[in-house]
């Protein structure tokens, strides 16, 4: 298979497969989780479940001050690469075109040198996170081979995107194909790994806020 | 066409007899050197080699093609040195250009192949049908047989145009003739691919010059293309690149962005994945190239460019019809999700049923 | 699989609900919960990372309730919950966690990790992997009615002493009283001043109250050990007594988990909403304050701070009341860093104090409270949980610190106006 044929495959069949797995996976996981249900709380409520839950969805993004002091690296590096992923995925012109083709929604892009710089920062943050994972006693204890695989799956589109943009090493079609392929890997893995947190985080935070809010504490 | 008596002359002789000045000849050599990324020190060497080169015998075979490649080469512009270089080879066989026809023409080819066995250059344009040899024949000979016979004694083969290099339009889905490229068939000869629909004329002459100068093929990339011409993408050398970097795109062919000359990425430009020299050498005597005329690059010098999705769909947009797929998938997944959710409830239900009151005795174990 | 292990795994299966599934699905192993847990910060033990403590429950969720886990299980690839795991995890789940819930406040994806560990205990206990000390306490609670083995005659003796010494009246089994007071065994045996304070305050406030001879114990070992069946049995005793005496409100005393047990878990354990209200004593006192029923004669001049018992403040929602009450009798009040809903646990809640095996670690992690106290240098500490109180006194002694610890209710009673 030559590189243009590979590019055609990843833009066609490959993308289709990845989309099917992603969409099906996410929907299945949502049903799988929500259909388990939760018992109605019979204790006399002291606060609203719903609004506390909604508030926690937002407020949990702001680190608590003592926790910030103790987990500064995780928080800062985490923020950098999450914002970086957001910018590179959603504010890069070619990506917006893809999204607007699929959904009909579009918005203005950031200039490419800015996206480029953000991508570099994100890559650095993710590399630092890996080093931290190996150097920190607690993280070493928690880390599973799955975590390393997910780290790879996350950084791969950033790196392949970066080198595709700068055309390092291989020819353009090959680089683009590899980049799209890495994104397709991410799409396939997402619903069945810890990457599910991209959508289950809203449920988890809501439950957290609701459980706590019911007792009158904003978590 | 060069006459028979020219055959013993060197290239220098021919050029002089056509009134090409030393000055314009040296300029050509310098241009060639720079285009092929050679050091300026090489210029005299090129000049000397060209001066003394014996007119090489060239056999040109045309198969499933449209003659666009030949048109491109012969009508590139006014009388240029490139044309003269092209003129000064011994083009012993070329359907379109040769005066002879019928048996005469075929005999000329046989003769050239015989005389220059192992030394002649074979140029091919057009793809070769493999489904049924009858799809394309010349003098009753199938394209395949003709190619194999001619290739046997060739010093090197130059595949000109996207059809000869990658199968091109004839090979486009569903490929009714079973078209293949030259390199699909021939594995034991040096092949140089000069893709493009059509290819840039100077690229052909550049390759010829290189062959004449060094007696060898230029450095090729992994698609068999001379790196000197196909080393950089259109996108990398495009004068509209700054607009891409700033995120300024023409949205339609007639909007303000299009008029202001902004990037054509959103209109489907294949510049980022197309490797060719259009943006630097340009066309029609250096007048312009497609993007300069306001049209996105089609990627004509890349393999399978016909089947690469709509020409006017941005490169980052998937070629598959994902919308419908997503709809069916979502419906199917919702059903599967409900089934799995029900399964989970059943698991929990049976766990609740299996529950026996935990007693103090249980704690002691 | 042994019968008890099977029982444990089944209990874990029962514990998974949509919240648990969302929590486990979201964990990214970032390790931030570790930095919020005093059992990790003070010991450096990575196994004390909160989310890691819920591993048995995670394995059951994964293999029983996820598509990939189900497939993995079919091919024998899933990680199993076995005796070895439970034995290994027992000390993490019981000795190194007080269910204080600080991790639940910080987890960036929003996991209520304390809840997950609490649920894990259900499986551990059912599989016979609870610590001896807690089993003993639970045994006494069910059989005798109190984890410390305090029987009714002992309570009545204490009441008699009190009534003789102070002339105050402690009503027992008075039908139709507004409030029914629950007491922790520790308050009965170690801090009888608490009952005296209640008698004094309620007398001054003109509120009717009573103690039930059938259900006076507030604590609930079933909650701590993680056996809902037994916890429900203990809650039912209170419900029966409260219904029998037709009281409007049951008061949970100065005890953290007792409040959690009766206020928040109680109705869910017995499967029925209560016909009466449940309030923490601080909530009741704050209502008195609001209604102007608390008149104080003087204020203390010492610099005081308040230790938030986790189950009362962070997990219980009683945070502002103690501060408003302290304001009534203290001029110089200072907050410890992280006070309120982010307060650090004393290190002995959630059954840790009943578990002798955890004695060493609970004193080790007290260093966190020590550091907090050193930062504000109070003359006295006020709290509202007998368990915190005993442990903090223990810890202060261990580290050679001399700071008195006072009950909020008792201190308030001491400064009531005489009139």
mmCIF file of N, CA and C in Angstrom, chain A residues 28-29 32-46 60-61 63-67 69-71 74-75 133 137-139 141-144 147 192-197 200-205 207-208 211-212 214-219, chain C residues 16-19 21-23 25-32 34-35 40-41 44 46-47 49 52 61 65-68 102 104-112 115 260 263-264 267-268 271-273 279 283 313-317 338 341-342 344 368:
data_model
loop_
_atom_site.group_PDB
_atom_site.id
_atom_site.type_symbol
_atom_site.label_atom_id
_atom_site.label_comp_id
_atom_site.label_asym_id
_atom_site.label_seq_id
_atom_site.Cartn_x
_atom_site.Cartn_y
_atom_site.Cartn_z
ATOM 1 N N UNK A 28 -22.780 3.017 24.558
ATOM 2 C CA UNK A 28 -22.891 1.798 25.368
ATOM 3 C C UNK A 28 -22.455 2.066 26.811
ATOM 4 N N UNK A 29 -21.340 2.759 26.945
ATOM 5 C CA UNK A 29 -20.833 3.024 28.300
ATOM 6 C C UNK A 29 -21.811 3.871 29.106
ATOM 7 N N UNK A 32 -24.576 1.644 30.169
ATOM 8 C CA UNK A 32 -24.031 0.687 31.116
ATOM 9 C C UNK A 32 -23.936 1.305 32.519
ATOM 10 N N UNK A 33 -23.546 2.564 32.553
ATOM 11 C CA UNK A 33 -23.370 3.232 33.848
ATOM 12 C C UNK A 33 -24.715 3.698 34.403
ATOM 13 N N UNK A 34 -25.431 4.455 33.596
ATOM 14 C CA UNK A 34 -26.635 5.097 34.135
ATOM 15 C C UNK A 34 -27.758 4.120 34.445
ATOM 16 N N UNK A 35 -27.823 3.019 33.667
ATOM 17 C CA UNK A 35 -28.922 2.089 33.921
ATOM 18 C C UNK A 35 -28.765 1.333 35.232
ATOM 19 N N UNK A 36 -27.554 1.384 35.811
ATOM 20 C CA UNK A 36 -27.381 0.751 37.118
ATOM 21 C C UNK A 36 -28.230 1.460 38.168
ATOM 22 N N UNK A 37 -28.425 2.744 37.962
ATOM 23 C CA UNK A 37 -29.288 3.504 38.862
ATOM 24 C C UNK A 37 -28.729 3.691 40.257
ATOM 25 N N UNK A 38 -29.434 4.486 41.011
ATOM 26 C CA UNK A 38 -29.008 4.781 42.369
ATOM 27 C C UNK A 38 -30.254 4.780 43.238
ATOM 28 N N UNK A 39 -30.118 4.260 44.446
ATOM 29 C CA UNK A 39 -31.287 4.237 45.333
ATOM 30 C C UNK A 39 -31.693 5.655 45.694
ATOM 31 N N UNK A 40 -32.972 5.850 45.833
ATOM 32 C CA UNK A 40 -33.462 7.156 46.265
ATOM 33 C C UNK A 40 -32.991 7.382 47.705
ATOM 34 N N UNK A 41 -32.533 8.599 47.970
ATOM 35 C CA UNK A 41 -32.078 8.908 49.321
ATOM 36 C C UNK A 41 -33.282 9.219 50.197
ATOM 37 N N UNK A 42 -33.435 8.428 51.273
ATOM 38 C CA UNK A 42 -34.627 8.588 52.121
ATOM 39 C C UNK A 42 -34.411 9.565 53.257
ATOM 40 N N UNK A 43 -33.153 9.966 53.469
ATOM 41 C CA UNK A 43 -32.875 10.917 54.554
ATOM 42 C C UNK A 43 -33.429 12.289 54.169
ATOM 43 N N UNK A 44 -33.808 13.029 55.194
ATOM 44 C CA UNK A 44 -34.338 14.377 54.971
ATOM 45 C C UNK A 44 -33.236 15.243 54.365
ATOM 46 N N UNK A 45 -33.517 15.856 53.211
ATOM 47 C CA UNK A 45 -32.473 16.594 52.494
ATOM 48 C C UNK A 45 -32.148 17.916 53.169
ATOM 49 N N UNK A 46 -30.883 18.304 53.052
ATOM 50 C CA UNK A 46 -30.484 19.598 53.605
ATOM 51 C C UNK A 46 -30.125 20.561 52.481
ATOM 52 N N UNK A 60 -15.244 21.875 40.484
ATOM 53 C CA UNK A 60 -14.155 20.924 40.681
ATOM 54 C C UNK A 60 -12.970 21.191 39.740
ATOM 55 N N UNK A 61 -13.200 22.079 38.783
ATOM 56 C CA UNK A 61 -12.091 22.443 37.891
ATOM 57 C C UNK A 61 -11.127 23.413 38.562
ATOM 58 N N UNK A 63 -8.802 24.027 41.559
ATOM 59 C CA UNK A 63 -8.221 23.253 42.649
ATOM 60 C C UNK A 63 -8.359 23.967 43.996
ATOM 61 N N UNK A 64 -8.562 23.162 45.011
ATOM 62 C CA UNK A 64 -8.662 23.659 46.373
ATOM 63 C C UNK A 64 -7.242 24.053 46.794
ATOM 64 N N UNK A 65 -7.108 25.100 47.647
ATOM 65 C CA UNK A 65 -5.780 25.715 47.808
ATOM 66 C C UNK A 65 -4.729 24.802 48.440
ATOM 67 N N UNK A 66 -5.103 24.054 49.493
ATOM 68 C CA UNK A 66 -4.110 23.172 50.103
ATOM 69 C C UNK A 66 -3.716 22.078 49.121
ATOM 70 N N UNK A 67 -4.709 21.609 48.412
ATOM 71 C CA UNK A 67 -4.461 20.559 47.438
ATOM 72 C C UNK A 67 -3.559 21.073 46.322
ATOM 73 N N UNK A 69 -1.221 23.270 46.653
ATOM 74 C CA UNK A 69 0.159 23.301 47.167
ATOM 75 C C UNK A 69 0.781 21.912 47.126
ATOM 76 N N UNK A 70 -0.034 20.924 47.478
ATOM 77 C CA UNK A 70 0.516 19.578 47.586
ATOM 78 C C UNK A 70 0.636 18.859 46.251
ATOM 79 N N UNK A 71 -0.208 19.219 45.309
ATOM 80 C CA UNK A 71 -0.187 18.515 44.019
ATOM 81 C C UNK A 71 0.079 19.490 42.873
ATOM 82 N N UNK A 74 1.098 18.107 39.325
ATOM 83 C CA UNK A 74 0.016 17.392 38.643
ATOM 84 C C UNK A 74 -1.020 18.362 38.107
ATOM 85 N N UNK A 75 -1.352 19.359 38.908
ATOM 86 C CA UNK A 75 -2.404 20.302 38.514
ATOM 87 C C UNK A 75 -1.933 21.181 37.356
ATOM 88 N N UNK A 133 5.491 10.428 36.624
ATOM 89 C CA UNK A 133 4.841 9.157 36.920
ATOM 90 C C UNK A 133 5.871 8.098 37.359
ATOM 91 N N UNK A 137 6.758 8.167 43.942
ATOM 92 C CA UNK A 137 6.508 6.876 44.573
ATOM 93 C C UNK A 137 5.039 6.466 44.470
ATOM 94 N N UNK A 138 4.167 7.422 44.717
ATOM 95 C CA UNK A 138 2.736 7.118 44.695
ATOM 96 C C UNK A 138 2.268 6.771 43.289
ATOM 97 N N UNK A 139 2.707 7.585 42.341
ATOM 98 C CA UNK A 139 2.274 7.334 40.971
ATOM 99 C C UNK A 139 2.838 6.025 40.450
ATOM 100 N N UNK A 141 3.295 3.458 42.203
ATOM 101 C CA UNK A 141 2.447 2.425 42.807
ATOM 102 C C UNK A 141 1.129 2.291 42.047
ATOM 103 N N UNK A 142 0.576 3.434 41.646
ATOM 104 C CA UNK A 142 -0.740 3.417 40.992
ATOM 105 C C UNK A 142 -0.673 2.995 39.530
ATOM 106 N N UNK A 143 0.474 3.249 38.897
ATOM 107 C CA UNK A 143 0.564 3.094 37.451
ATOM 108 C C UNK A 143 0.453 1.645 36.995
ATOM 109 N N UNK A 144 -0.397 1.445 36.010
ATOM 110 C CA UNK A 144 -0.546 0.127 35.400
ATOM 111 C C UNK A 144 -0.029 0.223 33.967
ATOM 112 N N UNK A 147 -2.034 2.525 31.963
ATOM 113 C CA UNK A 147 -1.799 3.968 32.068
ATOM 114 C C UNK A 147 -0.754 4.420 31.050
ATOM 115 N N UNK A 192 -13.285 2.732 26.057
ATOM 116 C CA UNK A 192 -13.033 1.517 26.826
ATOM 117 C C UNK A 192 -11.806 1.615 27.726
ATOM 118 N N UNK A 193 -11.436 2.833 28.079
ATOM 119 C CA UNK A 193 -10.260 3.001 28.921
ATOM 120 C C UNK A 193 -10.525 4.155 29.868
ATOM 121 N N UNK A 194 -9.486 4.553 30.598
ATOM 122 C CA UNK A 194 -9.692 5.663 31.525
ATOM 123 C C UNK A 194 -9.976 6.965 30.782
ATOM 124 N N UNK A 195 -9.775 6.945 29.470
ATOM 125 C CA UNK A 195 -10.119 8.145 28.705
ATOM 126 C C UNK A 195 -11.623 8.414 28.715
ATOM 127 N N UNK A 196 -12.402 7.432 29.176
ATOM 128 C CA UNK A 196 -13.843 7.672 29.311
ATOM 129 C C UNK A 196 -14.108 8.883 30.183
ATOM 130 N N UNK A 197 -13.098 9.273 30.957
ATOM 131 C CA UNK A 197 -13.357 10.410 31.852
ATOM 132 C C UNK A 197 -13.735 11.661 31.069
ATOM 133 N N UNK A 200 -17.455 10.703 31.361
ATOM 134 C CA UNK A 200 -17.962 10.272 32.673
ATOM 135 C C UNK A 200 -17.614 11.271 33.769
ATOM 136 N N UNK A 201 -16.660 12.173 33.485
ATOM 137 C CA UNK A 201 -16.304 13.167 34.503
ATOM 138 C C UNK A 201 -17.529 13.995 34.874
ATOM 139 N N UNK A 202 -18.399 14.228 33.902
ATOM 140 C CA UNK A 202 -19.577 15.034 34.199
ATOM 141 C C UNK A 202 -20.524 14.271 35.134
ATOM 142 N N UNK A 203 -20.621 12.964 34.902
ATOM 143 C CA UNK A 203 -21.461 12.163 35.793
ATOM 144 C C UNK A 203 -20.813 12.094 37.177
ATOM 145 N N UNK A 204 -19.525 11.774 37.210
ATOM 146 C CA UNK A 204 -18.836 11.580 38.489
ATOM 147 C C UNK A 204 -18.897 12.863 39.320
ATOM 148 N N UNK A 205 -18.594 13.982 38.690
ATOM 149 C CA UNK A 205 -18.639 15.234 39.440
ATOM 150 C C UNK A 205 -20.059 15.546 39.894
ATOM 151 N N UNK A 207 -22.459 13.395 40.589
ATOM 152 C CA UNK A 207 -22.789 12.532 41.723
ATOM 153 C C UNK A 207 -22.106 13.032 42.987
ATOM 154 N N UNK A 208 -20.832 13.401 42.850
ATOM 155 C CA UNK A 208 -20.084 13.889 44.003
ATOM 156 C C UNK A 208 -20.786 15.104 44.597
ATOM 157 N N UNK A 211 -24.253 14.087 46.113
ATOM 158 C CA UNK A 211 -24.176 13.358 47.387
ATOM 159 C C UNK A 211 -23.857 14.337 48.511
ATOM 160 N N UNK A 212 -22.889 15.203 48.238
ATOM 161 C CA UNK A 212 -22.451 16.156 49.241
ATOM 162 C C UNK A 212 -23.499 17.256 49.447
ATOM 163 N N UNK A 214 -26.640 17.153 49.030
ATOM 164 C CA UNK A 214 -27.824 16.653 49.735
ATOM 165 C C UNK A 214 -27.661 16.862 51.235
ATOM 166 N N UNK A 215 -26.399 16.776 51.691
ATOM 167 C CA UNK A 215 -26.119 16.945 53.123
ATOM 168 C C UNK A 215 -25.789 18.398 53.464
ATOM 169 N N UNK A 216 -25.918 19.248 52.456
ATOM 170 C CA UNK A 216 -25.724 20.671 52.730
ATOM 171 C C UNK A 216 -24.293 21.143 52.620
ATOM 172 N N UNK A 217 -23.439 20.355 51.975
ATOM 173 C CA UNK A 217 -22.056 20.784 51.786
ATOM 174 C C UNK A 217 -21.776 20.900 50.300
ATOM 175 N N UNK A 218 -21.272 22.041 49.875
ATOM 176 C CA UNK A 218 -20.891 22.175 48.464
ATOM 177 C C UNK A 218 -19.513 21.574 48.278
ATOM 178 N N UNK A 219 -19.460 20.502 47.525
ATOM 179 C CA UNK A 219 -18.161 19.834 47.359
ATOM 180 C C UNK A 219 -17.421 20.394 46.171
ATOM 181 N N UNK C 16 -22.300 -1.816 43.848
ATOM 182 C CA UNK C 16 -22.073 -1.015 42.641
ATOM 183 C C UNK C 16 -23.383 -0.371 42.193
ATOM 184 N N UNK C 17 -23.357 0.933 42.052
ATOM 185 C CA UNK C 17 -24.503 1.617 41.467
ATOM 186 C C UNK C 17 -23.979 2.595 40.415
ATOM 187 N N UNK C 18 -24.871 3.407 39.877
ATOM 188 C CA UNK C 18 -24.427 4.269 38.778
ATOM 189 C C UNK C 18 -23.335 5.240 39.227
ATOM 190 N N UNK C 19 -23.390 5.689 40.485
ATOM 191 C CA UNK C 19 -22.356 6.618 40.926
ATOM 192 C C UNK C 19 -20.994 5.915 40.987
ATOM 193 N N UNK C 21 -20.056 3.307 39.348
ATOM 194 C CA UNK C 21 -19.620 3.010 37.976
ATOM 195 C C UNK C 21 -19.045 4.262 37.318
ATOM 196 N N UNK C 22 -19.693 5.404 37.540
ATOM 197 C CA UNK C 22 -19.180 6.652 36.964
ATOM 198 C C UNK C 22 -17.837 7.010 37.593
ATOM 199 N N UNK C 23 -17.710 6.762 38.893
ATOM 200 C CA UNK C 23 -16.456 7.090 39.584
ATOM 201 C C UNK C 23 -15.299 6.251 39.040
ATOM 202 N N UNK C 25 -15.084 4.651 36.309
ATOM 203 C CA UNK C 25 -14.842 4.931 34.889
ATOM 204 C C UNK C 25 -13.991 6.182 34.713
ATOM 205 N N UNK C 26 -14.056 7.074 35.692
ATOM 206 C CA UNK C 26 -13.417 8.374 35.519
ATOM 207 C C UNK C 26 -11.989 8.448 36.057
ATOM 208 N N UNK C 27 -11.617 7.514 36.933
ATOM 209 C CA UNK C 27 -10.301 7.639 37.579
ATOM 210 C C UNK C 27 -9.182 7.570 36.547
ATOM 211 N N UNK C 28 -8.266 8.540 36.613
ATOM 212 C CA UNK C 28 -7.154 8.557 35.655
ATOM 213 C C UNK C 28 -5.813 8.251 36.339
ATOM 214 N N UNK C 29 -5.882 7.801 37.584
ATOM 215 C CA UNK C 29 -4.646 7.500 38.328
ATOM 216 C C UNK C 29 -3.729 8.709 38.434
ATOM 217 N N UNK C 30 -4.287 9.863 38.718
ATOM 218 C CA UNK C 30 -3.462 11.068 38.809
ATOM 219 C C UNK C 30 -2.753 11.143 40.149
ATOM 220 N N UNK C 31 -3.283 10.443 41.151
ATOM 221 C CA UNK C 31 -2.609 10.405 42.447
ATOM 222 C C UNK C 31 -2.871 11.593 43.350
ATOM 223 N N UNK C 32 -3.748 12.503 42.924
ATOM 224 C CA UNK C 32 -3.992 13.682 43.762
ATOM 225 C C UNK C 32 -4.677 13.331 45.076
ATOM 226 N N UNK C 34 -3.971 10.998 46.954
ATOM 227 C CA UNK C 34 -2.934 10.627 47.916
ATOM 228 C C UNK C 34 -2.484 11.839 48.718
ATOM 229 N N UNK C 35 -2.399 12.977 48.040
ATOM 230 C CA UNK C 35 -1.917 14.189 48.705
ATOM 231 C C UNK C 35 -2.938 14.788 49.665
ATOM 232 N N UNK C 40 -1.460 8.998 53.962
ATOM 233 C CA UNK C 40 -0.379 8.970 52.982
ATOM 234 C C UNK C 40 0.628 10.080 53.285
ATOM 235 N N UNK C 41 0.132 11.304 53.493
ATOM 236 C CA UNK C 41 1.080 12.413 53.678
ATOM 237 C C UNK C 41 1.972 12.192 54.897
ATOM 238 N N UNK C 44 3.862 8.376 54.072
ATOM 239 C CA UNK C 44 4.544 8.181 52.794
ATOM 240 C C UNK C 44 4.247 6.829 52.167
ATOM 241 N N UNK C 46 2.625 4.525 49.815
ATOM 242 C CA UNK C 46 1.825 4.688 48.595
ATOM 243 C C UNK C 46 0.546 3.854 48.597
ATOM 244 N N UNK C 47 0.559 2.744 49.348
ATOM 245 C CA UNK C 47 -0.647 1.915 49.395
ATOM 246 C C UNK C 47 -1.793 2.650 50.075
ATOM 247 N N UNK C 49 -2.860 5.448 49.239
ATOM 248 C CA UNK C 49 -3.548 6.303 48.278
ATOM 249 C C UNK C 49 -5.035 5.928 48.282
ATOM 250 N N UNK C 52 -6.680 3.635 45.699
ATOM 251 C CA UNK C 52 -6.133 2.278 45.666
ATOM 252 C C UNK C 52 -6.818 1.387 46.695
ATOM 253 N N UNK C 61 -16.559 -4.259 39.983
ATOM 254 C CA UNK C 61 -17.228 -3.378 39.005
ATOM 255 C C UNK C 61 -16.766 -3.697 37.593
ATOM 256 N N UNK C 65 -19.622 -5.361 35.582
ATOM 257 C CA UNK C 65 -20.509 -4.298 35.110
ATOM 258 C C UNK C 65 -19.978 -3.497 33.919
ATOM 259 N N UNK C 66 -18.907 -3.989 33.269
ATOM 260 C CA UNK C 66 -18.454 -3.279 32.065
ATOM 261 C C UNK C 66 -18.339 -4.278 30.907
ATOM 262 N N UNK C 67 -18.551 -3.780 29.709
ATOM 263 C CA UNK C 67 -18.504 -4.631 28.518
ATOM 264 C C UNK C 67 -17.145 -5.315 28.389
ATOM 265 N N UNK C 68 -16.084 -4.507 28.485
ATOM 266 C CA UNK C 68 -14.744 -5.050 28.319
ATOM 267 C C UNK C 68 -14.416 -6.049 29.432
ATOM 268 N N UNK C 102 -11.824 13.568 52.801
ATOM 269 C CA UNK C 102 -11.077 14.711 52.276
ATOM 270 C C UNK C 102 -10.741 14.470 50.799
ATOM 271 N N UNK C 104 -12.491 12.890 48.715
ATOM 272 C CA UNK C 104 -13.695 13.089 47.896
ATOM 273 C C UNK C 104 -13.891 14.547 47.519
ATOM 274 N N UNK C 105 -13.312 15.443 48.326
ATOM 275 C CA UNK C 105 -13.467 16.872 48.056
ATOM 276 C C UNK C 105 -12.480 17.359 47.000
ATOM 277 N N UNK C 106 -11.437 16.577 46.766
ATOM 278 C CA UNK C 106 -10.348 17.058 45.914
ATOM 279 C C UNK C 106 -10.274 16.328 44.572
ATOM 280 N N UNK C 107 -10.656 15.077 44.549
ATOM 281 C CA UNK C 107 -10.527 14.287 43.321
ATOM 282 C C UNK C 107 -10.984 15.122 42.113
ATOM 283 N N UNK C 108 -10.075 15.360 41.154
ATOM 284 C CA UNK C 108 -10.429 16.257 40.058
ATOM 285 C C UNK C 108 -11.526 15.714 39.140
ATOM 286 N N UNK C 109 -11.692 14.409 39.084
ATOM 287 C CA UNK C 109 -12.790 13.909 38.259
ATOM 288 C C UNK C 109 -14.076 13.767 39.075
ATOM 289 N N UNK C 110 -13.979 14.014 40.381
ATOM 290 C CA UNK C 110 -15.187 14.062 41.198
ATOM 291 C C UNK C 110 -15.555 12.749 41.877
ATOM 292 N N UNK C 111 -14.602 11.853 42.047
ATOM 293 C CA UNK C 111 -14.944 10.590 42.692
ATOM 294 C C UNK C 111 -15.165 10.782 44.190
ATOM 295 N N UNK C 112 -16.263 10.231 44.684
ATOM 296 C CA UNK C 112 -16.482 10.227 46.130
ATOM 297 C C UNK C 112 -15.764 8.988 46.647
ATOM 298 N N UNK C 115 -16.806 7.236 49.863
ATOM 299 C CA UNK C 115 -17.978 6.385 49.665
ATOM 300 C C UNK C 115 -17.566 5.033 49.073
ATOM 301 N N UNK C 260 -23.582 10.601 61.141
ATOM 302 C CA UNK C 260 -23.682 10.021 59.800
ATOM 303 C C UNK C 260 -24.660 8.851 59.829
ATOM 304 N N UNK C 263 -28.381 10.257 60.913
ATOM 305 C CA UNK C 263 -28.934 11.350 60.127
ATOM 306 C C UNK C 263 -28.992 11.007 58.636
ATOM 307 N N UNK C 264 -27.890 10.528 58.101
ATOM 308 C CA UNK C 264 -27.800 10.360 56.647
ATOM 309 C C UNK C 264 -27.969 8.920 56.181
ATOM 310 N N UNK C 267 -32.161 6.340 57.552
ATOM 311 C CA UNK C 267 -33.390 6.025 56.799
ATOM 312 C C UNK C 267 -33.109 5.081 55.634
ATOM 313 N N UNK C 268 -31.954 5.239 55.013
ATOM 314 C CA UNK C 268 -31.619 4.379 53.875
ATOM 315 C C UNK C 268 -31.321 2.954 54.329
ATOM 316 N N UNK C 271 -34.641 1.495 55.182
ATOM 317 C CA UNK C 271 -35.488 1.499 53.992
ATOM 318 C C UNK C 271 -36.765 2.297 54.150
ATOM 319 N N UNK C 272 -36.764 3.282 55.027
ATOM 320 C CA UNK C 272 -37.983 4.048 55.267
ATOM 321 C C UNK C 272 -37.600 5.438 55.773
ATOM 322 N N UNK C 273 -38.286 6.438 55.253
ATOM 323 C CA UNK C 273 -38.046 7.788 55.759
ATOM 324 C C UNK C 273 -38.504 7.848 57.214
ATOM 325 N N UNK C 279 -31.336 15.670 64.348
ATOM 326 C CA UNK C 279 -30.452 16.845 64.345
ATOM 327 C C UNK C 279 -29.220 16.575 65.178
ATOM 328 N N UNK C 283 -26.675 21.620 65.900
ATOM 329 C CA UNK C 283 -27.771 22.231 65.134
ATOM 330 C C UNK C 283 -28.877 22.680 66.084
ATOM 331 N N UNK C 313 -18.855 17.863 59.963
ATOM 332 C CA UNK C 313 -18.743 19.010 59.057
ATOM 333 C C UNK C 313 -18.694 18.580 57.596
ATOM 334 N N UNK C 314 -17.569 18.048 57.151
ATOM 335 C CA UNK C 314 -17.421 17.734 55.727
ATOM 336 C C UNK C 314 -18.473 16.753 55.225
ATOM 337 N N UNK C 315 -18.684 15.685 55.988
ATOM 338 C CA UNK C 315 -19.620 14.658 55.535
ATOM 339 C C UNK C 315 -21.015 14.870 56.094
ATOM 340 N N UNK C 316 -21.149 15.804 57.052
ATOM 341 C CA UNK C 316 -22.444 15.951 57.694
ATOM 342 C C UNK C 316 -23.160 17.248 57.420
ATOM 343 N N UNK C 317 -22.400 18.281 57.078
ATOM 344 C CA UNK C 317 -23.032 19.551 56.736
ATOM 345 C C UNK C 317 -23.219 20.501 57.906
ATOM 346 N N UNK C 338 -7.053 25.182 56.592
ATOM 347 C CA UNK C 338 -7.907 24.144 56.001
ATOM 348 C C UNK C 338 -9.156 23.847 56.832
ATOM 349 N N UNK C 341 -14.850 22.561 55.766
ATOM 350 C CA UNK C 341 -15.085 21.319 55.025
ATOM 351 C C UNK C 341 -13.797 20.664 54.522
ATOM 352 N N UNK C 342 -12.674 21.396 54.578
ATOM 353 C CA UNK C 342 -11.407 20.787 54.162
ATOM 354 C C UNK C 342 -10.521 20.395 55.345
ATOM 355 N N UNK C 344 -8.509 18.632 58.329
ATOM 356 C CA UNK C 344 -7.835 17.333 58.390
ATOM 357 C C UNK C 344 -8.427 16.501 59.513
ATOM 358 N N UNK C 368 -0.282 15.381 61.428
ATOM 359 C CA UNK C 368 -0.954 16.385 60.583
ATOM 360 C C UNK C 368 -1.721 17.380 61.468
#
